Amino acid sequence: MSSRCALVSKILPFSCVDGPGSRLALFLQGCNLRCRNCHNPWTIGRCNDCGECVAHCPHGALSLQAGRVVWQESRCQQCDTCLQLCPQQVTPMAKNINVETVINHIAAAEPFIEGITVSGGEATTQLPFVETLFQRVKQTPALCHLTCLIDSNGELSLSGWEKLHPVCDGVMVDLKAWNDDRHRWLTGRDNARIKASIRWLAQHQRLSELRLLVIPEYSDYLSSIEPLSAFIATLGDVPVRLNAFHTHGVSGEAKNWRSARPDDIQALADALQARGITRLIHPALYL
């Protein structure tokens, strides 16, 4: 039995967009990047218990107890009023959940899923929890056939990936820009560690998918197509998913950015294919 806990934003018992097949998706709260285009901006930070949201909850699902904001799930109608009003743009609905509770969720969904995906926020910011959770899945006879995947921004150190290697079946990594300057502008950090993570995961057969997010006028993939293609070619037979930016869920200046269209995706796909990168996954839909 493990009492190790994580701050969890959401548990989806069934998802078909968080990795291959039907999966349970676990979204952890907190991220070490600050992406201007984040589609889940309320998962980036952590509630500071300022209490600004409490009086405005139309369903009385929030209260201030001993200086802490407390969320009562049974009353919540998921209206997102608290998310819209939070000065820090953080959800007060994240909960500390231990490994055993998550294992129970997985066991209930097991007949209907092929695996679990831990996402975020950024899953690896709560590395000990993820490592312990995956160990428990692998050690539980009724669950050990499930694949354990991580959806990551790649900011974890190589020593962190080494810890996960024995229990993690694969990692889906976003390379949000090729050049350091562009990546720093989009996310707040350079991408040196992310590129190193991608290389390491590929070398150790743990890179399930490389993801490129096409943002019209802001992505630098096409302008950096030669070094980008050369880099991808070194990774081996890894699928490259081309994601289309859309404004659903984003905040701030990115709400005014143009969503990617099929022709934006096709331009990048054609450029990659012309340089030998052919294992491409196109968006299933455009918003």
PDB file of C-alpha atoms in Angstrom:
ATOM      1  CA  MET A   1       0.000   0.000   0.000  1.00  0.00           C
ATOM      2  CA  SER A   2       1.287   3.452  -0.902  1.00  0.00           C
ATOM      3  CA  SER A   3       0.134   6.717   0.605  1.00  0.00           C
ATOM      4  CA  ARG A   4       2.127   8.830  -1.853  1.00  0.00           C
ATOM      5  CA  CYS A   5      -0.090  11.651  -3.138  1.00  0.00           C
ATOM      6  CA  ALA A   6      -0.258  13.976  -6.113  1.00  0.00           C
ATOM      7  CA  LEU A   7      -2.216  17.135  -6.813  1.00  0.00           C
ATOM      8  CA  VAL A   8      -4.674  15.973  -9.471  1.00  0.00           C
ATOM      9  CA  SER A   9      -6.619  18.266 -11.759  1.00  0.00           C
ATOM     10  CA  LYS A  10      -8.869  15.651 -13.342  1.00  0.00           C
ATOM     11  CA  ILE A  11      -9.345  11.941 -13.953  1.00  0.00           C
ATOM     12  CA  LEU A  12     -10.959  10.865 -17.215  1.00  0.00           C
ATOM     13  CA  PRO A  13     -11.983   7.190 -16.974  1.00  0.00           C
ATOM     14  CA  PHE A  14     -12.113   6.866 -20.761  1.00  0.00           C
ATOM     15  CA  SER A  15     -10.217   8.859 -23.369  1.00  0.00           C
ATOM     16  CA  CYS A  16      -9.394   8.144 -26.992  1.00  0.00           C
ATOM     17  CA  VAL A  17      -7.179  11.207 -27.551  1.00  0.00           C
ATOM     18  CA  ASP A  18      -4.518  10.725 -24.868  1.00  0.00           C
ATOM     19  CA  GLY A  19      -2.547   7.965 -26.508  1.00  0.00           C
ATOM     20  CA  PRO A  20      -3.382   4.821 -28.486  1.00  0.00           C
ATOM     21  CA  GLY A  21      -6.711   3.117 -27.937  1.00  0.00           C
ATOM     22  CA  SER A  22      -9.032   3.728 -25.014  1.00  0.00           C
ATOM     23  CA  ARG A  23      -7.199   4.967 -21.924  1.00  0.00           C
ATOM     24  CA  LEU A  24      -7.708   6.314 -18.451  1.00  0.00           C
ATOM     25  CA  ALA A  25      -6.169   9.789 -18.441  1.00  0.00           C
ATOM     26  CA  LEU A  26      -4.845  11.322 -15.243  1.00  0.00           C
ATOM     27  CA  PHE A  27      -4.167  15.071 -15.359  1.00  0.00           C
ATOM     28  CA  LEU A  28      -1.771  16.333 -12.698  1.00  0.00           C
ATOM     29  CA  GLN A  29      -1.797  19.955 -11.565  1.00  0.00           C
ATOM     30  CA  GLY A  30       1.235  22.163 -12.130  1.00  0.00           C
ATOM     31  CA  CYS A  31       3.580  22.842 -15.037  1.00  0.00           C
ATOM     32  CA  ASN A  32       7.166  24.074 -15.405  1.00  0.00           C
ATOM     33  CA  LEU A  33       6.474  25.872 -18.697  1.00  0.00           C
ATOM     34  CA  ARG A  34       4.315  28.948 -19.215  1.00  0.00           C
ATOM     35  CA  CYS A  35       3.102  28.462 -22.768  1.00  0.00           C
ATOM     36  CA  ARG A  36       1.311  31.452 -24.272  1.00  0.00           C
ATOM     37  CA  ASN A  37      -0.865  29.024 -26.243  1.00  0.00           C
ATOM     38  CA  CYS A  38      -1.694  26.571 -23.438  1.00  0.00           C
ATOM     39  CA  HIS A  39      -5.044  24.872 -23.998  1.00  0.00           C
ATOM     40  CA  ASN A  40      -5.320  24.039 -20.275  1.00  0.00           C
ATOM     41  CA  PRO A  41      -4.043  27.239 -18.610  1.00  0.00           C
ATOM     42  CA  TRP A  42      -5.790  26.472 -15.301  1.00  0.00           C
ATOM     43  CA  THR A  43      -3.558  23.425 -14.834  1.00  0.00           C
ATOM     44  CA  ILE A  44      -0.320  25.440 -14.893  1.00  0.00           C
ATOM     45  CA  GLY A  45      -0.169  26.922 -11.389  1.00  0.00           C
ATOM     46  CA  ARG A  46      -1.428  26.019  -7.943  1.00  0.00           C
ATOM     47  CA  CYS A  47      -4.152  27.663  -5.876  1.00  0.00           C
ATOM     48  CA  ASN A  48      -2.777  30.162  -3.333  1.00  0.00           C
ATOM     49  CA  ASP A  49      -6.006  30.116  -1.287  1.00  0.00           C
ATOM     50  CA  CYS A  50      -6.701  33.816  -1.794  1.00  0.00           C
ATOM     51  CA  GLY A  51     -10.448  33.048  -1.620  1.00  0.00           C
ATOM     52  CA  GLU A  52     -11.490  35.401  -4.420  1.00  0.00           C
ATOM     53  CA  CYS A  53     -13.518  32.625  -6.080  1.00  0.00           C
ATOM     54  CA  VAL A  54     -15.468  31.513  -3.007  1.00  0.00           C
ATOM     55  CA  ALA A  55     -18.197  34.172  -2.861  1.00  0.00           C
ATOM     56  CA  HIS A  56     -18.779  34.010  -6.601  1.00  0.00           C
ATOM     57  CA  CYS A  57     -19.461  30.270  -6.882  1.00  0.00           C
ATOM     58  CA  PRO A  58     -23.154  30.118  -7.894  1.00  0.00           C
ATOM     59  CA  HIS A  59     -23.587  26.624  -6.482  1.00  0.00           C
ATOM     60  CA  GLY A  60     -21.872  27.005  -3.106  1.00  0.00           C
ATOM     61  CA  ALA A  61     -19.242  24.414  -4.012  1.00  0.00           C
ATOM     62  CA  LEU A  62     -16.370  26.495  -2.626  1.00  0.00           C
ATOM     63  CA  SER A  63     -15.663  27.543   0.939  1.00  0.00           C
ATOM     64  CA  LEU A  64     -12.771  28.989   2.922  1.00  0.00           C
ATOM     65  CA  GLN A  65     -11.796  26.744   5.843  1.00  0.00           C
ATOM     66  CA  ALA A  66      -8.816  27.449   8.089  1.00  0.00           C
ATOM     67  CA  GLY A  67      -7.377  29.698   5.423  1.00  0.00           C
ATOM     68  CA  ARG A  68      -7.695  27.103   2.650  1.00  0.00           C
ATOM     69  CA  VAL A  69     -10.087  27.055  -0.296  1.00  0.00           C
ATOM     70  CA  VAL A  70     -12.090  23.817  -0.142  1.00  0.00           C
ATOM     71  CA  TRP A  71     -13.950  22.415  -3.147  1.00  0.00           C
ATOM     72  CA  GLN A  72     -17.063  20.285  -2.583  1.00  0.00           C
ATOM     73  CA  GLU A  73     -17.349  18.096  -5.657  1.00  0.00           C
ATOM     74  CA  SER A  74     -20.928  16.985  -4.950  1.00  0.00           C
ATOM     75  CA  ARG A  75     -22.174  20.571  -5.301  1.00  0.00           C
ATOM     76  CA  CYS A  76     -20.062  21.558  -8.293  1.00  0.00           C
ATOM     77  CA  GLN A  77     -21.860  21.962 -11.615  1.00  0.00           C
ATOM     78  CA  GLN A  78     -18.637  22.481 -13.620  1.00  0.00           C
ATOM     79  CA  CYS A  79     -19.741  25.990 -14.649  1.00  0.00           C
ATOM     80  CA  ASP A  80     -16.097  27.190 -14.524  1.00  0.00           C
ATOM     81  CA  THR A  81     -17.045  30.492 -12.872  1.00  0.00           C
ATOM     82  CA  CYS A  82     -14.118  30.058 -10.478  1.00  0.00           C
ATOM     83  CA  LEU A  83     -11.699  29.576 -13.371  1.00  0.00           C
ATOM     84  CA  GLN A  84     -12.848  32.754 -15.048  1.00  0.00           C
ATOM     85  CA  LEU A  85     -12.546  34.834 -11.862  1.00  0.00           C
ATOM     86  CA  CYS A  86      -9.283  33.529 -10.404  1.00  0.00           C
ATOM     87  CA  PRO A  87      -6.617  36.307 -10.375  1.00  0.00           C
ATOM     88  CA  GLN A  88      -3.929  33.628 -10.761  1.00  0.00           C
ATOM     89  CA  GLN A  89      -5.953  31.746 -13.415  1.00  0.00           C
ATOM     90  CA  VAL A  90      -5.698  28.524 -11.399  1.00  0.00           C
ATOM     91  CA  THR A  91      -8.334  25.916 -10.662  1.00  0.00           C
ATOM     92  CA  PRO A  92      -9.423  25.493  -7.013  1.00  0.00           C
ATOM     93  CA  MET A  93     -10.795  22.064  -7.943  1.00  0.00           C
ATOM     94  CA  ALA A  94      -7.480  20.177  -7.894  1.00  0.00           C
ATOM     95  CA  LYS A  95      -7.366  17.482  -5.222  1.00  0.00           C
ATOM     96  CA  ASN A  96      -4.620  15.605  -3.391  1.00  0.00           C
ATOM     97  CA  ILE A  97      -5.153  11.969  -4.315  1.00  0.00           C
ATOM     98  CA  ASN A  98      -3.035   9.014  -3.244  1.00  0.00           C
ATOM     99  CA  VAL A  99      -1.799   6.155  -5.408  1.00  0.00           C
ATOM    100  CA  GLU A 100      -4.278   3.652  -4.000  1.00  0.00           C
ATOM    101  CA  THR A 101      -7.228   5.849  -4.945  1.00  0.00           C
ATOM    102  CA  VAL A 102      -5.965   6.146  -8.514  1.00  0.00           C
ATOM    103  CA  ILE A 103      -5.396   2.382  -8.648  1.00  0.00           C
ATOM    104  CA  ASN A 104      -9.045   1.918  -7.675  1.00  0.00           C
ATOM    105  CA  HIS A 105     -10.112   4.199 -10.533  1.00  0.00           C
ATOM    106  CA  ILE A 106      -7.930   2.202 -12.932  1.00  0.00           C
ATOM    107  CA  ALA A 107      -9.312  -1.115 -11.686  1.00  0.00           C
ATOM    108  CA  ALA A 108     -12.890   0.089 -12.242  1.00  0.00           C
ATOM    109  CA  ALA A 109     -12.073   1.125 -15.808  1.00  0.00           C
ATOM    110  CA  GLU A 110      -9.796  -1.832 -16.605  1.00  0.00           C
ATOM    111  CA  PRO A 111     -12.298  -3.902 -18.650  1.00  0.00           C
ATOM    112  CA  PHE A 112     -12.724  -0.987 -21.048  1.00  0.00           C
ATOM    113  CA  ILE A 113      -9.202   0.452 -21.448  1.00  0.00           C
ATOM    114  CA  GLU A 114      -5.871  -0.512 -22.960  1.00  0.00           C
ATOM    115  CA  GLY A 115      -3.744   1.578 -20.669  1.00  0.00           C
ATOM    116  CA  ILE A 116      -3.287   4.751 -18.661  1.00  0.00           C
ATOM    117  CA  THR A 117      -1.795   8.097 -19.603  1.00  0.00           C
ATOM    118  CA  VAL A 118      -0.503  10.596 -17.057  1.00  0.00           C
ATOM    119  CA  SER A 119      -0.668  14.146 -18.383  1.00  0.00           C
ATOM    120  CA  GLY A 120      -1.072  17.632 -16.978  1.00  0.00           C
ATOM    121  CA  GLY A 121      -0.065  20.352 -16.487  1.00  0.00           C
ATOM    122  CA  GLU A 122       3.217  18.486 -16.666  1.00  0.00           C
ATOM    123  CA  ALA A 123       3.154  14.959 -15.277  1.00  0.00           C
ATOM    124  CA  THR A 124       6.855  14.770 -14.474  1.00  0.00           C
ATOM    125  CA  THR A 125       6.741  17.696 -12.034  1.00  0.00           C
ATOM    126  CA  GLN A 126       5.322  15.090  -9.622  1.00  0.00           C
ATOM    127  CA  LEU A 127       7.810  12.386 -10.596  1.00  0.00           C
ATOM    128  CA  PRO A 128       7.812  10.272  -7.383  1.00  0.00           C
ATOM    129  CA  PHE A 129       4.041   9.853  -7.628  1.00  0.00           C
ATOM    130  CA  VAL A 130       4.155   8.832 -11.299  1.00  0.00           C
ATOM    131  CA  GLU A 131       6.960   6.357 -10.652  1.00  0.00           C
ATOM    132  CA  THR A 132       5.097   4.798  -7.710  1.00  0.00           C
ATOM    133  CA  LEU A 133       1.805   4.652  -9.620  1.00  0.00           C
ATOM    134  CA  PHE A 134       3.376   2.886 -12.598  1.00  0.00           C
ATOM    135  CA  GLN A 135       5.149   0.448 -10.267  1.00  0.00           C
ATOM    136  CA  ARG A 136       1.824  -0.435  -8.674  1.00  0.00           C
ATOM    137  CA  VAL A 137       0.196  -0.995 -12.062  1.00  0.00           C
ATOM    138  CA  LYS A 138       3.041  -3.283 -13.139  1.00  0.00           C
ATOM    139  CA  GLN A 139       2.909  -5.207  -9.842  1.00  0.00           C
ATOM    140  CA  THR A 140      -0.872  -5.734  -9.839  1.00  0.00           C
ATOM    141  CA  PRO A 141      -1.794  -8.962 -11.708  1.00  0.00           C
ATOM    142  CA  ALA A 142      -5.177  -7.633 -12.855  1.00  0.00           C
ATOM    143  CA  LEU A 143      -3.619  -4.419 -14.227  1.00  0.00           C
ATOM    144  CA  CYS A 144      -0.121  -5.340 -15.390  1.00  0.00           C
ATOM    145  CA  HIS A 145      -1.247  -5.780 -19.021  1.00  0.00           C
ATOM    146  CA  LEU A 146      -2.126  -2.075 -19.224  1.00  0.00           C
ATOM    147  CA  THR A 147       0.399   0.217 -20.875  1.00  0.00           C
ATOM    148  CA  CYS A 148       1.683   3.160 -18.845  1.00  0.00           C
ATOM    149  CA  LEU A 149       2.319   6.303 -20.907  1.00  0.00           C
ATOM    150  CA  ILE A 150       3.247   9.908 -20.142  1.00  0.00           C
ATOM    151  CA  ASP A 151       2.231  12.999 -22.085  1.00  0.00           C
ATOM    152  CA  SER A 152       5.137  15.364 -21.410  1.00  0.00           C
ATOM    153  CA  ASN A 153       6.765  18.640 -22.377  1.00  0.00           C
ATOM    154  CA  GLY A 154      10.142  16.921 -22.083  1.00  0.00           C
ATOM    155  CA  GLU A 155      11.565  19.223 -19.395  1.00  0.00           C
ATOM    156  CA  LEU A 156      12.545  16.312 -17.136  1.00  0.00           C
ATOM    157  CA  SER A 157      16.247  15.640 -16.573  1.00  0.00           C
ATOM    158  CA  LEU A 158      17.820  12.490 -17.983  1.00  0.00           C
ATOM    159  CA  SER A 159      18.231  11.120 -14.449  1.00  0.00           C
ATOM    160  CA  GLY A 160      14.471  11.460 -14.076  1.00  0.00           C
ATOM    161  CA  TRP A 161      13.824   9.497 -17.263  1.00  0.00           C
ATOM    162  CA  GLU A 162      16.211   6.827 -16.019  1.00  0.00           C
ATOM    163  CA  LYS A 163      14.038   6.401 -12.926  1.00  0.00           C
ATOM    164  CA  LEU A 164      10.916   6.010 -15.059  1.00  0.00           C
ATOM    165  CA  HIS A 165      12.482   3.743 -17.682  1.00  0.00           C
ATOM    166  CA  PRO A 166      11.728   0.398 -15.940  1.00  0.00           C
ATOM    167  CA  VAL A 167       8.021   1.165 -15.385  1.00  0.00           C
ATOM    168  CA  CYS A 168       7.057   3.506 -18.226  1.00  0.00           C
ATOM    169  CA  ASP A 169       6.090   2.032 -21.593  1.00  0.00           C
ATOM    170  CA  GLY A 170       6.327   5.231 -23.587  1.00  0.00           C
ATOM    171  CA  VAL A 171       6.348   9.018 -23.630  1.00  0.00           C
ATOM    172  CA  MET A 172       4.638  11.433 -25.999  1.00  0.00           C
ATOM    173  CA  VAL A 173       6.701  14.632 -26.153  1.00  0.00           C
ATOM    174  CA  ASP A 174       5.872  18.073 -27.530  1.00  0.00           C
ATOM    175  CA  LEU A 175       8.609  19.980 -29.325  1.00  0.00           C
ATOM    176  CA  LYS A 176       6.939  23.365 -29.317  1.00  0.00           C
ATOM    177  CA  ALA A 177       9.555  25.162 -31.430  1.00  0.00           C
ATOM    178  CA  TRP A 178      12.944  24.365 -32.962  1.00  0.00           C
ATOM    179  CA  ASN A 179      14.952  27.499 -32.208  1.00  0.00           C
ATOM    180  CA  ASP A 180      15.770  28.466 -28.634  1.00  0.00           C
ATOM    181  CA  ASP A 181      14.606  32.052 -29.025  1.00  0.00           C
ATOM    182  CA  ARG A 182      11.250  31.069 -30.466  1.00  0.00           C
ATOM    183  CA  HIS A 183      10.784  28.349 -27.843  1.00  0.00           C
ATOM    184  CA  ARG A 184      11.645  30.747 -25.035  1.00  0.00           C
ATOM    185  CA  TRP A 185       9.146  33.292 -26.383  1.00  0.00           C
ATOM    186  CA  LEU A 186       6.385  30.696 -26.602  1.00  0.00           C
ATOM    187  CA  THR A 187       7.030  28.838 -23.339  1.00  0.00           C
ATOM    188  CA  GLY A 188       9.305  30.876 -21.083  1.00  0.00           C
ATOM    189  CA  ARG A 189      12.225  28.419 -21.395  1.00  0.00           C
ATOM    190  CA  ASP A 190      14.704  27.229 -23.991  1.00  0.00           C
ATOM    191  CA  ASN A 191      14.432  23.727 -25.442  1.00  0.00           C
ATOM    192  CA  ALA A 192      17.914  22.269 -24.855  1.00  0.00           C
ATOM    193  CA  ARG A 193      16.722  19.873 -22.151  1.00  0.00           C
ATOM    194  CA  ILE A 194      13.646  18.953 -24.213  1.00  0.00           C
ATOM    195  CA  LYS A 195      15.762  17.981 -27.229  1.00  0.00           C
ATOM    196  CA  ALA A 196      18.028  15.958 -24.943  1.00  0.00           C
ATOM    197  CA  SER A 197      14.975  14.175 -23.496  1.00  0.00           C
ATOM    198  CA  ILE A 198      13.670  13.379 -26.974  1.00  0.00           C
ATOM    199  CA  ARG A 199      17.034  11.908 -28.012  1.00  0.00           C
ATOM    200  CA  TRP A 200      17.346   9.854 -24.814  1.00  0.00           C
ATOM    201  CA  LEU A 201      13.816   8.489 -25.009  1.00  0.00           C
ATOM    202  CA  ALA A 202      14.295   7.512 -28.649  1.00  0.00           C
ATOM    203  CA  GLN A 203      17.602   5.779 -27.886  1.00  0.00           C
ATOM    204  CA  HIS A 204      15.929   3.791 -25.107  1.00  0.00           C
ATOM    205  CA  GLN A 205      12.805   2.893 -27.110  1.00  0.00           C
ATOM    206  CA  ARG A 206      10.533   5.023 -24.980  1.00  0.00           C
ATOM    207  CA  LEU A 207       9.603   7.800 -27.412  1.00  0.00           C
ATOM    208  CA  SER A 208       6.069   6.817 -28.405  1.00  0.00           C
ATOM    209  CA  GLU A 209       5.340   9.974 -30.340  1.00  0.00           C
ATOM    210  CA  LEU A 210       6.925  13.302 -31.208  1.00  0.00           C
ATOM    211  CA  ARG A 211       4.372  16.096 -31.404  1.00  0.00           C
ATOM    212  CA  LEU A 212       4.637  19.338 -33.368  1.00  0.00           C
ATOM    213  CA  LEU A 213       2.022  22.025 -32.753  1.00  0.00           C
ATOM    214  CA  VAL A 214       1.438  24.143 -35.839  1.00  0.00           C
ATOM    215  CA  ILE A 215       0.614  27.737 -34.877  1.00  0.00           C
ATOM    216  CA  PRO A 216       0.197  29.929 -37.961  1.00  0.00           C
ATOM    217  CA  GLU A 217       2.640  32.880 -37.937  1.00  0.00           C
ATOM    218  CA  TYR A 218       4.272  31.706 -34.689  1.00  0.00           C
ATOM    219  CA  SER A 219       5.642  28.196 -35.334  1.00  0.00           C
ATOM    220  CA  ASP A 220       9.185  28.049 -36.726  1.00  0.00           C
ATOM    221  CA  TYR A 221       9.106  24.489 -38.057  1.00  0.00           C
ATOM    222  CA  LEU A 222       9.043  25.482 -41.735  1.00  0.00           C
ATOM    223  CA  SER A 223      11.737  28.127 -41.378  1.00  0.00           C
ATOM    224  CA  SER A 224      13.878  25.533 -39.564  1.00  0.00           C
ATOM    225  CA  ILE A 225      12.892  22.572 -41.719  1.00  0.00           C
ATOM    226  CA  GLU A 226      16.431  21.401 -42.503  1.00  0.00           C
ATOM    227  CA  PRO A 227      17.748  21.036 -38.932  1.00  0.00           C
ATOM    228  CA  LEU A 228      14.334  19.889 -37.707  1.00  0.00           C
ATOM    229  CA  SER A 229      14.128  17.123 -40.307  1.00  0.00           C
ATOM    230  CA  ALA A 230      17.717  16.055 -39.642  1.00  0.00           C
ATOM    231  CA  PHE A 231      16.952  15.852 -35.931  1.00  0.00           C
ATOM    232  CA  ILE A 232      13.802  13.768 -36.463  1.00  0.00           C
ATOM    233  CA  ALA A 233      15.683  11.435 -38.809  1.00  0.00           C
ATOM    234  CA  THR A 234      18.095  10.522 -35.976  1.00  0.00           C
ATOM    235  CA  LEU A 235      15.223   9.332 -33.769  1.00  0.00           C
ATOM    236  CA  GLY A 236      14.425   6.192 -35.734  1.00  0.00           C
ATOM    237  CA  ASP A 237      10.961   4.942 -36.604  1.00  0.00           C
ATOM    238  CA  VAL A 238       9.019   7.317 -34.377  1.00  0.00           C
ATOM    239  CA  PRO A 239       5.590   8.674 -35.388  1.00  0.00           C
ATOM    240  CA  VAL A 240       5.372  12.438 -35.686  1.00  0.00           C
ATOM    241  CA  ARG A 241       1.977  13.884 -34.820  1.00  0.00           C
ATOM    242  CA  LEU A 242       1.125  17.203 -36.426  1.00  0.00           C
ATOM    243  CA  ASN A 243      -1.278  19.036 -34.155  1.00  0.00           C
ATOM    244  CA  ALA A 244      -3.322  22.032 -35.257  1.00  0.00           C
ATOM    245  CA  PHE A 245      -3.453  25.006 -32.912  1.00  0.00           C
ATOM    246  CA  HIS A 246      -6.931  26.255 -32.063  1.00  0.00           C
ATOM    247  CA  THR A 247      -8.179  28.887 -29.666  1.00  0.00           C
ATOM    248  CA  HIS A 248     -10.552  26.664 -27.677  1.00  0.00           C
ATOM    249  CA  GLY A 249      -9.560  26.889 -24.015  1.00  0.00           C
ATOM    250  CA  VAL A 250      -6.660  29.311 -24.452  1.00  0.00           C
ATOM    251  CA  SER A 251      -6.391  32.668 -22.723  1.00  0.00           C
ATOM    252  CA  GLY A 252      -4.607  35.976 -23.111  1.00  0.00           C
ATOM    253  CA  GLU A 253      -3.134  37.078 -26.423  1.00  0.00           C
ATOM    254  CA  ALA A 254      -3.383  33.586 -27.930  1.00  0.00           C
ATOM    255  CA  LYS A 255      -7.178  33.941 -28.071  1.00  0.00           C
ATOM    256  CA  ASN A 256      -6.614  36.252 -31.023  1.00  0.00           C
ATOM    257  CA  TRP A 257      -4.223  33.966 -32.894  1.00  0.00           C
ATOM    258  CA  ARG A 258      -5.410  32.222 -36.040  1.00  0.00           C
ATOM    259  CA  SER A 259      -6.291  28.546 -35.767  1.00  0.00           C
ATOM    260  CA  ALA A 260      -4.367  26.173 -38.005  1.00  0.00           C
ATOM    261  CA  ARG A 261      -6.132  24.986 -41.156  1.00  0.00           C
ATOM    262  CA  PRO A 262      -5.550  21.830 -43.216  1.00  0.00           C
ATOM    263  CA  ASP A 263      -3.331  23.760 -45.640  1.00  0.00           C
ATOM    264  CA  ASP A 264      -1.074  24.863 -42.743  1.00  0.00           C
ATOM    265  CA  ILE A 265      -0.644  21.253 -41.676  1.00  0.00           C
ATOM    266  CA  GLN A 266      -0.152  20.040 -45.227  1.00  0.00           C
ATOM    267  CA  ALA A 267       2.618  22.559 -45.881  1.00  0.00           C
ATOM    268  CA  LEU A 268       4.633  21.171 -42.973  1.00  0.00           C
ATOM    269  CA  ALA A 269       3.763  17.572 -43.881  1.00  0.00           C
ATOM    270  CA  ASP A 270       4.965  18.088 -47.469  1.00  0.00           C
ATOM    271  CA  ALA A 271       8.211  19.671 -46.289  1.00  0.00           C
ATOM    272  CA  LEU A 272       8.923  16.817 -43.870  1.00  0.00           C
ATOM    273  CA  GLN A 273       8.030  14.119 -46.399  1.00  0.00           C
ATOM    274  CA  ALA A 274      10.309  15.706 -48.982  1.00  0.00           C
ATOM    275  CA  ARG A 275      13.140  15.175 -46.489  1.00  0.00           C
ATOM    276  CA  GLY A 276      12.327  11.553 -45.711  1.00  0.00           C
ATOM    277  CA  ILE A 277      10.087  12.004 -42.655  1.00  0.00           C
ATOM    278  CA  THR A 278       7.062   9.996 -43.712  1.00  0.00           C
ATOM    279  CA  ARG A 279       5.521   8.526 -40.559  1.00  0.00           C
ATOM    280  CA  LEU A 280       3.194  11.452 -39.961  1.00  0.00           C
ATOM    281  CA  ILE A 281      -0.122  11.618 -38.119  1.00  0.00           C
ATOM    282  CA  HIS A 282      -2.489  14.368 -39.263  1.00  0.00           C
ATOM    283  CA  PRO A 283      -5.116  16.001 -37.009  1.00  0.00           C
ATOM    284  CA  ALA A 284      -8.375  14.086 -36.747  1.00  0.00           C
ATOM    285  CA  LEU A 285     -10.311  17.362 -36.716  1.00  0.00           C
ATOM    286  CA  TYR A 286      -9.854  21.104 -36.900  1.00  0.00           C
ATOM    287  CA  LEU A 287     -11.571  23.539 -34.529  1.00  0.00           C
TER     288      LEU A 287
END
